[in-house]
Amino acid sequence: MNLPKIKRIPSFAYPLKGVYFFLAHPKELWLKTLSPIVLSIIFSTFSIGFSLKVLLPGHVEKLIEWHWPHWMSWFVSVISVVLESAIINLLFFAILVPIFQDAVFDATLEARGLGHLLDDTEDIPKLVICWRNIRSSILVNWLLIMVKILLLILTSPFQLVPIVGTALACYISGWPTAWNQHLHYDIEIRGLKVSESYRYAKEHKWDYANFGSVAFALEILPVFNIFFVWTNIVGAGLWVAATYEHENDQTAEEEESVPYPPAKKPTTATATEQTPLLQ
């Protein structure tokens, strides 16, 4: 199956474009995310309170008992608590986001004027759509979220190096983050197999890593990730829309560039055959 090439524009810009597009389209997008954002605020408040009240003092005391310098104990403990809070939130989002993710993505395509892409799925049997939802939203999504959490744990030492270490950790987690954002479109709308979606993501790994690194960085920001986890979905929808439109433009240009075949003179045999009819 021939798959379109990703348009060569900075893919890392789309998570940021998603923020602007989300704010600029309250009617189409805000109502889709109101309920999950309220639930996220409630859970994040609990998560932050638990981290500051229970986890942080415990970490500091333990490191001081191990004779770490006081300032280093606090520094390492704060970094650890932020990561632990991010993991707790990722687990919560793993349950909450798939319930609303597809609706937000579809609403983004409709706001971009590409609602007809969703109409193509109306002729697909409900059972097939249900199975696609299970594959993309439950099986593969959960697997990718577990991979993201594992990578977050493995790259946690990088977080001790300000800016550079954090950027490297986000980039390592970028590819699975981006593929996770594309699964709904690839499997449920385009009808690709999981293996085809994986192959496409692998072929464009650097574009996916660039997009995913920015999206992942936004997702692990304490408090603000309540908002950014949804704008990342919008950003993925904008990226898909731009890729689709670019592919259509390329196809139209190729069709217009094909010249009409030049007129040919009739051959001698043809002229001879037509002579009796003309006489």
Tab-separated table of C-alpha atoms in Angstrom:
chain	number	residue	atom	x	y	z
A	1	MET	CA	0.000	0.000	0.000
A	2	ASN	CA	1.496	3.349	-1.062
A	3	LEU	CA	1.698	5.801	1.799
A	4	PRO	CA	2.138	9.565	1.384
A	5	LYS	CA	5.361	11.262	2.326
A	6	ILE	CA	5.249	13.632	5.246
A	7	LYS	CA	5.378	17.254	4.220
A	8	ARG	CA	8.804	18.729	4.877
A	9	ILE	CA	7.860	21.353	7.417
A	10	PRO	CA	9.082	21.370	11.006
A	11	SER	CA	7.069	18.678	12.706
A	12	PHE	CA	8.123	19.956	16.125
A	13	ALA	CA	6.008	23.063	15.499
A	14	TYR	CA	2.697	21.209	15.476
A	15	PRO	CA	2.339	20.702	19.249
A	16	LEU	CA	2.729	24.476	19.588
A	17	LYS	CA	0.323	25.093	16.716
A	18	GLY	CA	-2.097	22.827	18.514
A	19	VAL	CA	-2.123	25.211	21.482
A	20	TYR	CA	-3.014	28.188	19.290
A	21	PHE	CA	-5.576	26.263	17.242
A	22	PHE	CA	-7.244	24.959	20.394
A	23	LEU	CA	-7.548	28.449	21.869
A	24	ALA	CA	-8.823	29.864	18.568
A	25	HIS	CA	-11.622	27.289	18.174
A	26	PRO	CA	-13.587	27.214	21.432
A	27	LYS	CA	-16.849	26.172	19.812
A	28	GLU	CA	-15.395	23.130	18.074
A	29	LEU	CA	-12.864	21.952	20.669
A	30	TRP	CA	-13.464	23.320	24.153
A	31	LEU	CA	-16.660	21.413	24.827
A	32	LYS	CA	-14.956	18.194	23.710
A	33	THR	CA	-12.336	18.564	26.439
A	34	LEU	CA	-14.298	20.213	29.249
A	35	SER	CA	-15.139	17.017	31.122
A	36	PRO	CA	-11.687	15.394	30.878
A	37	ILE	CA	-9.942	18.640	31.843
A	38	VAL	CA	-12.107	18.970	34.958
A	39	LEU	CA	-11.348	15.359	35.880
A	40	SER	CA	-7.650	15.961	35.198
A	41	ILE	CA	-7.607	19.041	37.440
A	42	ILE	CA	-9.164	17.075	40.284
A	43	PHE	CA	-6.729	14.193	39.913
A	44	SER	CA	-3.672	16.420	39.388
A	45	THR	CA	-4.520	18.408	42.513
A	46	PHE	CA	-4.562	15.170	44.455
A	47	SER	CA	-1.363	13.974	42.758
A	48	ILE	CA	0.569	17.181	43.456
A	49	GLY	CA	-0.668	17.358	47.032
A	50	PHE	CA	0.302	13.740	47.659
A	51	SER	CA	3.727	14.271	46.092
A	52	LEU	CA	4.524	17.394	48.113
A	53	LYS	CA	3.044	16.172	51.380
A	54	VAL	CA	4.212	12.564	51.384
A	55	LEU	CA	6.799	11.766	48.717
A	56	LEU	CA	9.030	14.850	48.908
A	57	PRO	CA	9.712	14.820	52.675
A	58	GLY	CA	10.298	11.076	52.570
A	59	HIS	CA	12.862	11.386	49.787
A	60	VAL	CA	14.705	14.220	51.513
A	61	GLU	CA	14.891	12.385	54.834
A	62	LYS	CA	16.136	9.213	53.176
A	63	LEU	CA	18.914	10.988	51.273
A	64	ILE	CA	19.997	12.915	54.362
A	65	GLU	CA	20.185	9.617	56.241
A	66	TRP	CA	22.535	8.429	53.508
A	67	HIS	CA	24.735	11.460	54.304
A	68	TRP	CA	24.003	13.351	51.111
A	69	PRO	CA	24.591	17.121	51.259
A	70	HIS	CA	21.471	18.965	52.325
A	71	TRP	CA	21.159	21.014	49.114
A	72	MET	CA	21.712	17.975	46.917
A	73	SER	CA	19.132	15.977	48.865
A	74	TRP	CA	16.499	18.608	48.157
A	75	PHE	CA	17.526	19.019	44.516
A	76	VAL	CA	17.440	15.301	43.733
A	77	SER	CA	14.235	14.830	45.729
A	78	VAL	CA	12.413	17.580	43.847
A	79	ILE	CA	13.468	16.097	40.489
A	80	SER	CA	12.409	12.625	41.629
A	81	VAL	CA	9.030	13.820	42.882
A	82	VAL	CA	8.335	15.656	39.617
A	83	LEU	CA	9.089	12.476	37.667
A	84	GLU	CA	6.996	10.340	39.996
A	85	SER	CA	4.106	12.775	39.688
A	86	ALA	CA	4.480	12.662	35.898
A	87	ILE	CA	4.315	8.860	35.957
A	88	ILE	CA	1.190	8.930	38.124
A	89	ASN	CA	-0.421	11.401	35.733
A	90	LEU	CA	0.573	9.313	32.711
A	91	LEU	CA	-1.161	6.312	34.245
A	92	PHE	CA	-4.256	8.405	34.844
A	93	PHE	CA	-4.150	9.811	31.317
A	94	ALA	CA	-3.748	6.270	29.993
A	95	ILE	CA	-7.238	5.577	31.291
A	96	LEU	CA	-8.854	8.949	30.613
A	97	VAL	CA	-7.371	10.118	27.311
A	98	PRO	CA	-8.431	7.221	25.023
A	99	ILE	CA	-12.056	7.831	25.988
A	100	PHE	CA	-12.000	11.389	24.598
A	101	GLN	CA	-8.930	11.376	22.338
A	102	ASP	CA	-10.657	10.241	19.161
A	103	ALA	CA	-13.422	12.831	19.522
A	104	VAL	CA	-10.898	15.666	19.914
A	105	PHE	CA	-8.858	14.442	16.942
A	106	ASP	CA	-11.950	14.136	14.732
A	107	ALA	CA	-13.160	17.584	15.800
A	108	THR	CA	-9.781	19.008	14.772
A	109	LEU	CA	-10.079	17.508	11.295
A	110	GLU	CA	-13.589	18.914	10.968
A	111	ALA	CA	-12.422	22.360	12.092
A	112	ARG	CA	-9.723	22.180	9.405
A	113	GLY	CA	-12.365	21.438	6.794
A	114	LEU	CA	-11.478	17.766	6.395
A	115	GLY	CA	-14.592	16.253	7.884
A	116	HIS	CA	-15.098	14.247	4.701
A	117	LEU	CA	-12.252	11.981	5.807
A	118	LEU	CA	-14.490	10.793	8.617
A	119	ASP	CA	-17.383	10.142	6.232
A	120	ASP	CA	-15.388	7.410	4.526
A	121	THR	CA	-15.748	5.246	7.628
A	122	GLU	CA	-19.555	5.248	7.564
A	123	ASP	CA	-19.695	2.295	5.176
A	124	ILE	CA	-17.437	0.170	7.365
A	125	PRO	CA	-19.275	-2.431	9.484
A	126	LYS	CA	-19.655	-1.508	13.144
A	127	LEU	CA	-17.909	-4.701	14.218
A	128	VAL	CA	-14.830	-3.800	12.174
A	129	ILE	CA	-14.754	-0.286	13.645
A	130	CYS	CA	-15.100	-1.741	17.143
A	131	TRP	CA	-12.161	-4.070	16.549
A	132	ARG	CA	-10.071	-1.207	15.192
A	133	ASN	CA	-10.877	0.813	18.316
A	134	ILE	CA	-9.763	-2.070	20.503
A	135	ARG	CA	-6.508	-2.443	18.602
A	136	SER	CA	-5.578	1.228	18.500
A	137	SER	CA	-7.072	2.693	21.665
A	138	ILE	CA	-6.547	-0.188	24.047
A	139	LEU	CA	-3.914	-2.655	22.925
A	140	VAL	CA	-1.356	-0.510	21.103
A	141	ASN	CA	-2.029	2.707	23.029
A	142	TRP	CA	-1.554	1.005	26.359
A	143	LEU	CA	1.598	-0.677	25.125
A	144	LEU	CA	3.030	2.650	23.965
A	145	ILE	CA	2.096	4.353	27.222
A	146	MET	CA	3.902	1.619	29.148
A	147	VAL	CA	6.911	2.157	26.877
A	148	LYS	CA	6.784	5.899	27.591
A	149	ILE	CA	6.697	5.276	31.336
A	150	LEU	CA	9.589	2.819	31.075
A	151	LEU	CA	11.620	5.321	29.054
A	152	LEU	CA	10.788	8.040	31.561
A	153	ILE	CA	12.182	5.866	34.349
A	154	LEU	CA	15.279	4.831	32.391
A	155	THR	CA	16.067	8.404	31.356
A	156	SER	CA	15.427	9.871	34.807
A	157	PRO	CA	19.187	10.303	35.477
A	158	PHE	CA	19.297	12.675	32.497
A	159	GLN	CA	16.887	14.956	34.347
A	160	LEU	CA	19.675	15.778	36.776
A	161	VAL	CA	21.366	17.716	33.977
A	162	PRO	CA	19.262	20.867	33.495
A	163	ILE	CA	17.958	21.676	30.004
A	164	VAL	CA	20.291	19.402	28.009
A	165	GLY	CA	19.473	16.250	29.959
A	166	THR	CA	15.752	16.987	29.949
A	167	ALA	CA	15.790	17.690	26.208
A	168	LEU	CA	17.602	14.412	25.536
A	169	ALA	CA	15.155	12.452	27.690
A	170	CYS	CA	12.197	14.005	25.861
A	171	TYR	CA	13.724	13.234	22.474
A	172	ILE	CA	14.221	9.584	23.391
A	173	SER	CA	10.527	9.358	24.279
A	174	GLY	CA	9.457	11.340	21.224
A	175	TRP	CA	8.916	8.580	18.686
A	176	PRO	CA	6.443	6.447	20.700
A	177	THR	CA	4.622	9.623	21.725
A	178	ALA	CA	4.110	10.676	18.106
A	179	TRP	CA	3.090	7.215	16.918
A	180	ASN	CA	0.569	7.032	19.732
A	181	GLN	CA	-1.007	10.269	18.472
A	182	HIS	CA	-1.341	8.889	14.918
A	183	LEU	CA	-2.864	5.497	15.676
A	184	HIS	CA	-6.484	6.628	15.534
A	185	TYR	CA	-6.001	8.164	12.102
A	186	ASP	CA	-3.898	5.334	10.703
A	187	ILE	CA	-5.986	2.404	11.894
A	188	GLU	CA	-9.532	3.660	12.322
A	189	ILE	CA	-9.754	6.268	9.547
A	190	ARG	CA	-7.267	5.153	6.907
A	191	GLY	CA	-7.811	1.483	7.616
A	192	LEU	CA	-4.133	0.567	7.892
A	193	LYS	CA	-2.935	-2.466	9.750
A	194	VAL	CA	-0.915	-1.935	12.905
A	195	SER	CA	2.139	-3.248	11.057
A	196	GLU	CA	1.614	-0.726	8.230
A	197	SER	CA	1.215	2.122	10.690
A	198	TYR	CA	4.374	1.005	12.471
A	199	ARG	CA	6.309	0.787	9.212
A	200	TYR	CA	5.206	4.273	8.209
A	201	ALA	CA	6.185	5.666	11.613
A	202	LYS	CA	9.534	3.904	11.406
A	203	GLU	CA	10.243	5.257	7.922
A	204	HIS	CA	9.625	8.796	9.196
A	205	LYS	CA	11.207	8.289	12.609
A	206	TRP	CA	12.952	11.667	12.718
A	207	ASP	CA	9.766	13.594	11.936
A	208	TYR	CA	7.950	11.570	14.564
A	209	ALA	CA	10.744	12.058	17.094
A	210	ASN	CA	10.763	15.823	16.533
A	211	PHE	CA	7.008	16.088	16.993
A	212	GLY	CA	6.929	13.688	19.914
A	213	SER	CA	9.802	15.268	21.816
A	214	VAL	CA	7.995	18.612	22.052
A	215	ALA	CA	4.679	16.921	22.793
A	216	PHE	CA	6.242	14.774	25.520
A	217	ALA	CA	7.943	17.788	27.091
A	218	LEU	CA	4.567	19.502	27.316
A	219	GLU	CA	2.934	16.389	28.765
A	220	ILE	CA	5.328	16.108	31.705
A	221	LEU	CA	5.030	19.742	32.786
A	222	PRO	CA	3.344	19.708	36.193
A	223	VAL	CA	-0.113	21.322	36.290
A	224	PHE	CA	0.075	22.573	32.692
A	225	ASN	CA	0.033	19.035	31.300
A	226	ILE	CA	-3.683	18.984	32.100
A	227	PHE	CA	-4.076	21.349	29.174
A	228	PHE	CA	-1.212	20.292	26.932
A	229	VAL	CA	-2.188	16.632	26.742
A	230	TRP	CA	-5.253	17.733	24.745
A	231	THR	CA	-3.539	20.378	22.631
A	232	ASN	CA	-1.044	17.698	21.587
A	233	ILE	CA	-3.937	15.734	20.110
A	234	VAL	CA	-5.021	18.868	18.260
A	235	GLY	CA	-1.457	19.335	17.028
A	236	ALA	CA	-1.392	15.768	15.725
A	237	GLY	CA	-4.641	16.428	13.876
A	238	LEU	CA	-3.156	19.552	12.290
A	239	TRP	CA	-0.081	17.600	11.220
A	240	VAL	CA	-2.234	14.914	9.630
A	241	ALA	CA	-4.353	17.562	7.883
A	242	ALA	CA	-1.277	19.325	6.483
A	243	THR	CA	0.164	16.031	5.248
A	244	TYR	CA	-3.110	15.069	3.575
A	245	GLU	CA	-3.485	18.443	1.846
A	246	HIS	CA	0.140	18.421	0.727
A	247	GLU	CA	-0.275	14.984	-0.809
A	248	ASN	CA	-3.419	16.097	-2.644
A	249	ASP	CA	-1.631	19.190	-3.973
A	250	GLN	CA	1.230	17.054	-5.240
A	251	THR	CA	-1.184	14.702	-6.994
A	252	ALA	CA	-2.989	17.612	-8.652
A	253	GLU	CA	0.296	19.141	-9.827
A	254	GLU	CA	1.424	15.843	-11.307
A	255	GLU	CA	-1.847	15.472	-13.204
A	256	GLU	CA	-1.636	19.019	-14.559
A	257	SER	CA	1.969	18.542	-15.657
A	258	VAL	CA	1.128	15.580	-17.926
A	259	PRO	CA	0.942	17.013	-21.501
A	260	TYR	CA	-1.590	15.959	-24.085
A	261	PRO	CA	-0.140	13.383	-26.471
A	262	PRO	CA	1.034	15.027	-29.719
A	263	ALA	CA	-1.085	14.553	-32.810
A	264	LYS	CA	0.230	11.920	-35.185
A	265	LYS	CA	0.037	11.895	-38.949
A	266	PRO	CA	-1.902	8.980	-40.388
A	267	THR	CA	0.324	6.173	-41.490
A	268	THR	CA	0.561	5.055	-45.096
A	269	ALA	CA	-1.373	1.918	-44.353
A	270	THR	CA	-4.133	3.898	-42.722
A	271	ALA	CA	-4.324	6.326	-45.646
A	272	THR	CA	-4.492	3.438	-48.118
A	273	GLU	CA	-7.256	1.764	-46.189
A	274	GLN	CA	-9.291	4.968	-46.128
A	275	THR	CA	-8.877	5.758	-49.863
A	276	PRO	CA	-11.712	3.533	-51.159
A	277	LEU	CA	-14.104	5.106	-48.696
A	278	LEU	CA	-13.189	8.573	-49.841
A	279	GLN	CA	-13.572	7.842	-53.534
